[in-house]
Amino acid sequence: MVLHVNTIESGYDIILSRGALDKASCYFNLDRKVIIITDSGVPKEYARTIKDQSKEAYIYTLPQGEQSKSIDNYIKALQFLVEQGMTRTDCVVAVGGGVVGDFSGFVASTYMRGIDFYNIPTTFLSQVDSSIGGKVAIDFMGVKNIVGSFYQPKGVLIDSNTLKTLDKRQLHAGLCESIKMAATSDKELFELIENSKDLDLDLDTIIEKSLIIKRDVVEKDPKEKGLRRVLNFGHTIGHGIESKYGLKGYLHGECVGMGMLPMCSESAKQRIKALLNKYQIPCDIDLSKVEIMDYIKKDKKASGSQITIVYVEELGTFELKKIDIDEIQEYIKRGL
Ligand SMILES: NC(=O)c1ccc[n+]([C@@H]2O[C@H](COP(=O)([O-])OP(=O)(O)OC[C@H]3O[C@@H](n4cnc5c(N)ncnc54)[C@H](O)[C@@H]3O)[C@@H](O)[C@H]2O)c1
């Protein structure tokens, strides 16, 4: 399946096909110098498969984990590109999860004012979410994604066979991003995830439907001026949970999963909660004990004393509500 994404500049294709990794050179121009950026947790054979299809390729491996999205690593990667004599006509290929994708895209966006960037996401989260939309970034001074840009890939290749090596917990955490999109925008997708008896069999359909939701949103709002806020469903409180517990054990997707619960009607909450239970996403956290208000007050989505939240009254629909920041406490209490 090929999904085209229109961008302000022109557009790019997302190839979604099992086994596509072995045929990457049919979709991407690898007949040049290629820097493949990956991380130490991604099975090595994925980057090697791309190397074997390239004219001249070098693999650059980051340590796995969010800490790699650092300014120090960014400088080291740029040094590597200079040392390999990369020119404006060469390209960077990301092979990995959202960390690798965000990092590589940012490197590609700034090297020589921007060289071609291809993304091969290998986690569920990156396949349904971070590889589309053009947001690339690194972390700085303890703040996630604070240094970055909008930079569109030349192409994205999704081979769901790569998910076979992914830890189940990572897979399910990534699934929360699909649940998030389904809850606000596609009731049928929500029901598909609810009724799925074998996730592996339904993966490609879930990825495709999630990508279509995200594609439609980012095409209408490429620079996050309005509609794109819908993608933040679950994130206001989720980020607060993550800032407190992220490094201590909860994954981003799990925090988003928990963050959705206070932001919907009772009936939607019960169904989302059942879904989180089905995929072993923790949701018994005592939100009243999470010191999230400080975080939310500092959060970039807050303007003055007000904040825009995404609220789901009925599954498959959403509304953007501007509320006083202090009202979040009320939502949290109701969401428990
Ligand atoms: N740009 C965006 O729009 C956007 C959206 C959402 C999240 N993000 C970013 O994405 C990042 C999180 O991404 P993530 O959840 O993919 O985490 P990740 O990139 O850290 O990957 C999770 C782990 O899985 C390993 N891994 C990756 N692919 C694998 C595979 N196929 N088999 C086995 N192991 C594999 C990695 O080595 C890592 O240890 C965050 O930095 C977040 O800020 C960006």
Tab-separated table of C-alpha atoms and ligand atoms in Angstrom:
chain	number	residue	atom	x	y	z
A	1	MET	CA	0.000	0.000	0.000
A	2	VAL	CA	1.257	3.473	-0.852
A	3	LEU	CA	-0.095	6.471	1.003
A	4	HIS	CA	0.758	9.875	-0.386
A	5	VAL	CA	1.200	12.802	1.981
A	6	ASN	CA	0.878	16.311	0.558
A	7	THR	CA	3.159	18.906	2.115
A	8	ILE	CA	3.665	22.645	1.625
A	9	GLU	CA	6.792	21.883	-0.435
A	10	SER	CA	5.495	18.933	-2.496
A	11	GLY	CA	4.842	15.594	-0.799
A	12	TYR	CA	6.137	12.108	-0.155
A	13	ASP	CA	4.988	8.512	-0.217
A	14	ILE	CA	4.642	6.157	2.701
A	15	ILE	CA	5.196	2.566	1.608
A	16	LEU	CA	3.420	0.110	3.885
A	17	SER	CA	4.261	-3.457	2.964
A	18	ARG	CA	5.547	-6.560	4.729
A	19	GLY	CA	9.005	-7.403	3.423
A	20	ALA	CA	9.540	-3.924	1.947
A	21	LEU	CA	12.815	-3.506	3.856
A	22	ASP	CA	14.480	-5.882	1.397
A	23	LYS	CA	13.279	-3.754	-1.498
A	24	ALA	CA	14.060	-0.300	-0.099
A	25	SER	CA	16.173	0.642	-3.120
A	26	CYS	CA	13.081	0.259	-5.325
A	27	TYR	CA	11.440	3.082	-3.398
A	28	PHE	CA	14.357	5.249	-2.261
A	29	ASN	CA	17.289	6.624	-4.245
A	30	LEU	CA	20.142	4.800	-2.516
A	31	ASP	CA	22.418	5.088	-5.516
A	32	ARG	CA	24.619	7.626	-3.718
A	33	LYS	CA	26.407	8.117	-0.411
A	34	VAL	CA	24.076	7.098	2.417
A	35	ILE	CA	24.403	7.559	6.168
A	36	ILE	CA	22.194	5.063	7.983
A	37	ILE	CA	21.409	6.129	11.531
A	38	THR	CA	20.148	3.462	13.910
A	39	ASP	CA	20.435	2.650	17.614
A	40	SER	CA	21.945	-0.159	19.658
A	41	GLY	CA	18.543	-1.702	20.476
A	42	VAL	CA	17.453	-2.081	16.858
A	43	PRO	CA	18.436	-5.463	15.393
A	44	LYS	CA	21.587	-4.839	13.359
A	45	GLU	CA	20.342	-6.687	10.308
A	46	TYR	CA	17.803	-3.940	9.491
A	47	ALA	CA	20.500	-1.293	8.951
A	48	ARG	CA	22.693	-3.844	7.147
A	49	THR	CA	19.832	-4.676	4.783
A	50	ILE	CA	19.715	-1.003	3.784
A	51	LYS	CA	23.503	-0.808	3.538
A	52	ASP	CA	23.554	-3.785	1.155
A	53	GLN	CA	21.165	-1.970	-1.178
A	54	SER	CA	23.128	1.303	-1.176
A	55	LYS	CA	25.939	2.399	-3.464
A	56	GLU	CA	28.139	3.595	-0.585
A	57	ALA	CA	26.790	3.437	2.957
A	58	TYR	CA	28.007	4.051	6.491
A	59	ILE	CA	26.122	2.971	9.591
A	60	TYR	CA	26.049	5.336	12.558
A	61	THR	CA	24.751	3.712	15.764
A	62	LEU	CA	23.437	5.701	18.712
A	63	PRO	CA	23.048	4.176	22.163
A	64	GLN	CA	19.385	3.198	22.555
A	65	GLY	CA	17.079	5.405	24.600
A	66	GLU	CA	15.694	8.919	24.797
A	67	GLN	CA	18.999	10.240	26.224
A	68	SER	CA	20.480	9.858	22.757
A	69	LYS	CA	18.437	12.767	21.438
A	70	SER	CA	21.083	15.077	22.886
A	71	ILE	CA	23.015	18.032	21.571
A	72	ASP	CA	26.299	16.152	22.182
A	73	ASN	CA	25.179	13.272	19.995
A	74	TYR	CA	23.894	15.722	17.415
A	75	ILE	CA	27.370	17.298	17.172
A	76	LYS	CA	29.018	13.851	16.948
A	77	ALA	CA	26.654	12.794	14.171
A	78	LEU	CA	27.362	15.988	12.217
A	79	GLN	CA	31.075	15.284	12.621
A	80	PHE	CA	30.494	11.812	11.209
A	81	LEU	CA	28.697	13.268	8.181
A	82	VAL	CA	31.561	15.717	7.565
A	83	GLU	CA	34.169	12.953	7.983
A	84	GLN	CA	32.399	10.792	5.401
A	85	GLY	CA	32.416	13.723	2.996
A	86	MET	CA	28.650	13.906	2.690
A	87	THR	CA	27.504	16.404	0.092
A	88	ARG	CA	24.211	18.107	-0.604
A	89	THR	CA	23.162	15.340	-2.993
A	90	ASP	CA	23.666	12.520	-0.463
A	91	CYS	CA	21.110	11.281	2.038
A	92	VAL	CA	20.391	10.150	5.588
A	93	VAL	CA	18.253	7.082	6.315
A	94	ALA	CA	16.794	6.527	9.792
A	95	VAL	CA	16.320	2.884	10.787
A	96	GLY	CA	14.740	2.669	14.216
A	97	GLY	CA	12.051	4.019	16.498
A	98	GLY	CA	10.970	7.574	17.198
A	99	VAL	CA	14.262	8.433	18.875
A	100	VAL	CA	16.269	7.547	15.769
A	101	GLY	CA	13.709	9.153	13.442
A	102	ASP	CA	13.488	12.461	15.314
A	103	PHE	CA	17.259	12.639	15.720
A	104	SER	CA	18.167	11.673	12.146
A	105	GLY	CA	15.586	14.010	10.670
A	106	PHE	CA	17.011	16.882	12.661
A	107	VAL	CA	20.560	16.044	11.583
A	108	ALA	CA	19.432	15.844	7.933
A	109	SER	CA	17.444	19.084	8.226
A	110	THR	CA	20.448	21.105	9.344
A	111	TYR	CA	23.391	19.510	7.532
A	112	MET	CA	24.223	21.782	4.576
A	113	ARG	CA	20.844	23.501	5.121
A	114	GLY	CA	19.048	20.224	4.569
A	115	ILE	CA	19.807	17.002	2.708
A	116	ASP	CA	17.454	14.198	1.711
A	117	PHE	CA	16.012	12.199	4.570
A	118	TYR	CA	14.297	8.811	4.426
A	119	ASN	CA	12.618	7.255	7.428
A	120	ILE	CA	12.269	3.520	8.113
A	121	PRO	CA	10.392	3.342	11.416
A	122	THR	CA	10.734	0.039	13.281
A	123	THR	CA	8.598	0.526	16.396
A	124	PHE	CA	4.816	0.584	16.401
A	125	LEU	CA	4.790	4.143	17.754
A	126	SER	CA	7.072	5.386	15.028
A	127	GLN	CA	5.155	3.515	12.325
A	128	VAL	CA	1.783	5.023	13.221
A	129	ASP	CA	2.840	8.377	14.557
A	130	SER	CA	6.317	9.902	14.681
A	131	SER	CA	7.425	9.067	11.130
A	132	ILE	CA	4.660	11.184	9.608
A	133	GLY	CA	4.134	14.902	10.021
A	134	GLY	CA	7.668	16.216	9.635
A	135	LYS	CA	8.429	17.037	13.263
A	136	VAL	CA	12.118	16.395	13.936
A	137	ALA	CA	13.934	17.316	17.116
A	138	ILE	CA	16.417	16.681	19.867
A	139	ASP	CA	16.103	17.313	23.605
A	140	PHE	CA	17.940	20.112	25.380
A	141	MET	CA	18.390	21.120	29.009
A	142	GLY	CA	16.045	18.373	30.150
A	143	VAL	CA	13.195	19.477	27.877
A	144	LYS	CA	12.015	16.995	25.256
A	145	ASN	CA	12.014	18.075	21.618
A	146	ILE	CA	12.793	21.709	22.418
A	147	VAL	CA	15.315	22.087	19.598
A	148	GLY	CA	13.903	21.037	16.267
A	149	SER	CA	12.188	21.918	13.047
A	150	PHE	CA	9.562	20.843	10.566
A	151	TYR	CA	11.390	18.835	7.932
A	152	GLN	CA	9.594	16.448	5.617
A	153	PRO	CA	11.121	13.100	4.660
A	154	LYS	CA	11.623	12.190	0.992
A	155	GLY	CA	9.963	8.893	1.755
A	156	VAL	CA	8.852	6.583	4.574
A	157	LEU	CA	9.004	2.793	4.442
A	158	ILE	CA	7.020	0.735	6.918
A	159	ASP	CA	7.671	-2.982	7.082
A	160	SER	CA	5.591	-4.405	9.903
A	161	ASN	CA	7.746	-7.568	9.877
A	162	THR	CA	10.262	-5.480	11.835
A	163	LEU	CA	7.768	-5.437	14.717
A	164	LYS	CA	8.343	-9.178	15.224
A	165	THR	CA	11.523	-8.376	17.147
A	166	LEU	CA	9.942	-5.571	19.157
A	167	ASP	CA	9.241	-6.141	22.802
A	168	LYS	CA	5.473	-6.746	23.415
A	169	ARG	CA	5.353	-3.960	25.959
A	170	GLN	CA	6.786	-1.471	23.435
A	171	LEU	CA	4.290	-2.699	20.859
A	172	HIS	CA	1.347	-2.204	23.183
A	173	ALA	CA	2.594	1.203	24.330
A	174	GLY	CA	2.769	2.266	20.675
A	175	LEU	CA	-0.733	0.918	20.167
A	176	CYS	CA	-1.934	3.590	22.614
A	177	GLU	CA	-1.197	6.183	19.920
A	178	SER	CA	-3.529	4.306	17.565
A	179	ILE	CA	-6.147	4.022	20.311
A	180	LYS	CA	-5.764	7.769	20.820
A	181	MET	CA	-6.358	8.502	17.126
A	182	ALA	CA	-9.235	6.030	16.909
A	183	ALA	CA	-10.922	7.475	20.009
A	184	THR	CA	-11.032	10.957	18.497
A	185	SER	CA	-11.448	10.238	14.818
A	186	ASP	CA	-12.374	6.684	13.794
A	187	LYS	CA	-14.879	4.615	15.752
A	188	GLU	CA	-14.440	1.652	13.399
A	189	LEU	CA	-10.714	1.546	14.080
A	190	PHE	CA	-11.466	1.670	17.801
A	191	GLU	CA	-13.799	-1.305	17.420
A	192	LEU	CA	-11.234	-3.175	15.337
A	193	ILE	CA	-8.661	-2.815	18.132
A	194	GLU	CA	-11.343	-3.739	20.686
A	195	ASN	CA	-12.361	-6.878	18.808
A	196	SER	CA	-8.935	-7.968	17.556
A	197	LYS	CA	-8.258	-11.596	18.452
A	198	ASP	CA	-4.757	-11.664	16.970
A	199	LEU	CA	-3.002	-8.299	16.935
A	200	ASP	CA	-0.352	-9.508	14.506
A	201	LEU	CA	-3.010	-10.269	11.882
A	202	ASP	CA	-4.579	-6.832	12.287
A	203	LEU	CA	-1.367	-4.815	12.547
A	204	ASP	CA	-1.212	-3.618	8.950
A	205	THR	CA	-4.836	-2.484	8.948
A	206	ILE	CA	-4.350	-0.658	12.255
A	207	ILE	CA	-1.184	1.015	10.954
A	208	GLU	CA	-2.854	2.017	7.698
A	209	LYS	CA	-5.966	3.453	9.350
A	210	SER	CA	-3.880	5.319	11.938
A	211	LEU	CA	-1.664	6.780	9.222
A	212	ILE	CA	-4.700	7.947	7.284
A	213	ILE	CA	-6.013	9.764	10.363
A	214	LYS	CA	-2.662	11.412	11.021
A	215	ARG	CA	-2.079	12.185	7.328
A	216	ASP	CA	-5.445	13.943	7.059
A	217	VAL	CA	-4.678	16.038	10.127
A	218	VAL	CA	-1.112	17.061	9.231
A	219	GLU	CA	-2.079	17.920	5.661
A	220	LYS	CA	-4.683	20.349	6.962
A	221	ASP	CA	-2.462	21.720	9.713
A	222	PRO	CA	1.191	21.176	8.769
A	223	LYS	CA	2.674	23.473	11.409
A	224	GLU	CA	0.465	22.675	14.385
A	225	LYS	CA	-1.552	25.872	14.400
A	226	GLY	CA	-4.925	24.355	15.260
A	227	LEU	CA	-6.471	21.044	14.180
A	228	ARG	CA	-3.258	19.110	14.846
A	229	ARG	CA	-4.008	19.573	18.529
A	230	VAL	CA	-6.374	16.616	18.230
A	231	LEU	CA	-3.268	14.426	18.190
A	232	ASN	CA	-2.601	15.628	21.716
A	233	PHE	CA	-5.568	13.713	23.122
A	234	GLY	CA	-4.264	12.126	26.325
A	235	HIS	CA	-1.025	14.078	26.140
A	236	THR	CA	-1.719	16.991	28.498
A	237	ILE	CA	-2.010	14.721	31.511
A	238	GLY	CA	0.096	12.006	29.867
A	239	HIS	CA	3.094	14.325	29.632
A	240	GLY	CA	2.611	15.244	33.273
A	241	ILE	CA	2.672	11.565	34.238
A	242	GLU	CA	5.685	11.014	31.984
A	243	SER	CA	7.609	13.919	33.486
A	244	LYS	CA	7.132	12.358	36.915
A	245	TYR	CA	7.325	8.658	36.121
A	246	GLY	CA	8.780	8.397	32.607
A	247	LEU	CA	12.295	7.553	33.604
A	248	LYS	CA	11.072	5.371	36.455
A	249	GLY	CA	9.255	2.889	34.361
A	250	TYR	CA	6.293	4.075	32.298
A	251	LEU	CA	6.696	4.339	28.540
A	252	HIS	CA	5.425	7.379	26.625
A	253	GLY	CA	2.519	5.480	25.069
A	254	GLU	CA	1.495	4.102	28.460
A	255	CYS	CA	1.404	7.631	29.882
A	256	VAL	CA	-0.724	8.790	26.948
A	257	GLY	CA	-3.024	5.820	27.564
A	258	MET	CA	-3.552	6.819	31.184
A	259	GLY	CA	-3.798	10.492	30.203
A	260	MET	CA	-6.818	9.821	27.993
A	261	LEU	CA	-9.013	8.582	30.832
A	262	PRO	CA	-9.775	11.923	32.506
A	263	MET	CA	-10.416	13.591	29.166
A	264	CYS	CA	-13.565	11.783	28.118
A	265	SER	CA	-17.128	10.954	29.077
A	266	GLU	CA	-17.847	8.093	31.469
A	267	SER	CA	-18.948	5.748	28.671
A	268	ALA	CA	-15.879	6.476	26.516
A	269	LYS	CA	-13.667	6.116	29.577
A	270	GLN	CA	-14.995	2.644	30.368
A	271	ARG	CA	-14.277	1.428	26.827
A	272	ILE	CA	-10.815	2.992	26.665
A	273	LYS	CA	-10.002	1.532	30.075
A	274	ALA	CA	-11.114	-1.935	28.941
A	275	LEU	CA	-8.865	-1.584	25.911
A	276	LEU	CA	-5.897	-0.510	28.010
A	277	ASN	CA	-6.471	-3.539	30.239
A	278	LYS	CA	-6.668	-5.812	27.199
A	279	TYR	CA	-3.195	-4.676	26.127
A	280	GLN	CA	-1.718	-4.641	29.639
A	281	ILE	CA	-1.349	-0.848	29.741
A	282	PRO	CA	-1.243	0.201	33.391
A	283	CYS	CA	-4.131	2.450	34.348
A	284	ASP	CA	-4.319	1.981	38.099
A	285	ILE	CA	-1.983	4.888	38.771
A	286	ASP	CA	-3.306	7.308	41.378
A	287	LEU	CA	-3.389	10.454	39.308
A	288	SER	CA	-4.119	12.581	42.373
A	289	LYS	CA	-0.616	11.768	43.572
A	290	VAL	CA	1.032	12.735	40.319
A	291	GLU	CA	2.336	16.251	40.584
A	292	ILE	CA	1.302	17.186	37.123
A	293	MET	CA	-0.065	20.677	37.641
A	294	ASP	CA	3.402	22.222	37.810
A	295	TYR	CA	4.316	20.491	34.609
A	296	ILE	CA	1.111	21.526	32.822
A	297	LYS	CA	1.610	25.145	33.854
A	298	LYS	CA	5.029	25.095	32.205
A	299	ASP	CA	3.800	23.149	29.190
A	300	LYS	CA	4.027	24.809	25.810
A	301	LYS	CA	0.349	24.169	25.107
A	302	ALA	CA	-0.711	26.474	27.933
A	303	SER	CA	-1.259	30.104	27.012
A	304	GLY	CA	-1.644	32.373	30.038
A	305	SER	CA	-3.991	30.848	32.593
A	306	GLN	CA	-5.827	28.807	29.981
A	307	ILE	CA	-5.124	25.572	28.187
A	308	THR	CA	-6.730	23.854	25.214
A	309	ILE	CA	-7.653	20.266	25.910
A	310	VAL	CA	-8.954	17.561	23.596
A	311	TYR	CA	-12.128	16.032	24.992
A	312	VAL	CA	-13.972	12.935	23.759
A	313	GLU	CA	-17.666	12.807	24.612
A	314	GLU	CA	-18.442	10.092	22.085
A	315	LEU	CA	-15.859	7.729	20.594
A	316	GLY	CA	-14.753	8.752	17.114
A	317	THR	CA	-15.424	12.431	17.772
A	318	PHE	CA	-13.679	15.162	19.733
A	319	GLU	CA	-13.926	18.761	20.784
A	320	LEU	CA	-11.208	21.262	21.597
A	321	LYS	CA	-12.026	23.014	24.870
A	322	LYS	CA	-10.262	26.041	26.267
A	323	ILE	CA	-10.342	25.758	30.040
A	324	ASP	CA	-8.637	27.366	33.032
A	325	ILE	CA	-5.536	25.394	33.916
A	326	ASP	CA	-6.773	24.859	37.455
A	327	GLU	CA	-9.881	23.121	36.099
A	328	ILE	CA	-7.612	20.222	35.037
A	329	GLN	CA	-7.726	19.114	38.680
A	330	GLU	CA	-11.476	18.593	38.295
A	331	TYR	CA	-10.983	16.477	35.182
A	332	ILE	CA	-8.381	14.406	36.988
A	333	LYS	CA	-10.730	13.788	39.921
A	334	ARG	CA	-13.520	12.722	37.569
A	335	GLY	CA	-11.113	10.490	35.648
A	336	LEU	CA	-10.089	8.418	38.622
B	1	LIG	N1	8.132	13.435	15.617
B	1	LIG	C1	6.960	13.156	16.121
B	1	LIG	O1	5.906	13.591	15.610
B	1	LIG	C2	6.876	12.282	17.337
B	1	LIG	C3	5.638	11.772	17.773
B	1	LIG	C4	5.619	10.907	18.855
B	1	LIG	C5	6.802	10.570	19.505
B	1	LIG	N2	7.979	11.091	19.055
B	1	LIG	C6	9.253	10.731	19.695
B	1	LIG	O2	9.443	9.329	19.535
B	1	LIG	C7	10.315	8.869	20.563
B	1	LIG	C8	9.800	7.553	21.098
B	1	LIG	O3	9.816	6.633	20.041
B	1	LIG	P1	9.667	5.068	20.290
B	1	LIG	O4	8.528	4.801	21.184
B	1	LIG	O5	9.703	4.432	18.970
B	1	LIG	O6	10.934	4.717	21.162
B	1	LIG	P2	12.454	4.347	20.791
B	1	LIG	O7	12.863	4.941	19.520
B	1	LIG	O8	13.260	4.677	21.998
B	1	LIG	O9	12.385	2.766	20.600
B	1	LIG	C9	12.064	1.944	21.713
B	1	LIG	C10	13.068	0.806	21.882
B	1	LIG	O10	12.831	-0.159	20.887
B	1	LIG	C11	14.063	-0.528	20.259
B	1	LIG	N3	13.699	-0.940	18.905
B	1	LIG	C12	13.357	-0.166	17.860
B	1	LIG	N4	12.934	-0.919	16.842
B	1	LIG	C13	13.021	-2.202	17.229
B	1	LIG	C14	12.712	-3.452	16.619
B	1	LIG	N5	12.140	-3.507	15.424
B	1	LIG	N6	12.949	-4.576	17.299
B	1	LIG	C15	13.478	-4.525	18.554
B	1	LIG	N7	13.762	-3.389	19.204
B	1	LIG	C16	13.529	-2.234	18.549
B	1	LIG	C17	14.928	0.699	20.370
B	1	LIG	O11	16.280	0.367	20.306
B	1	LIG	C18	14.517	1.223	21.740
B	1	LIG	O12	15.267	0.596	22.748
B	1	LIG	C19	10.380	9.980	21.602
B	1	LIG	O13	11.634	10.598	21.532
B	1	LIG	C20	9.292	10.957	21.182
B	1	LIG	O14	9.612	12.294	21.498
B	1	LIG	C21	8.039	11.929	17.992
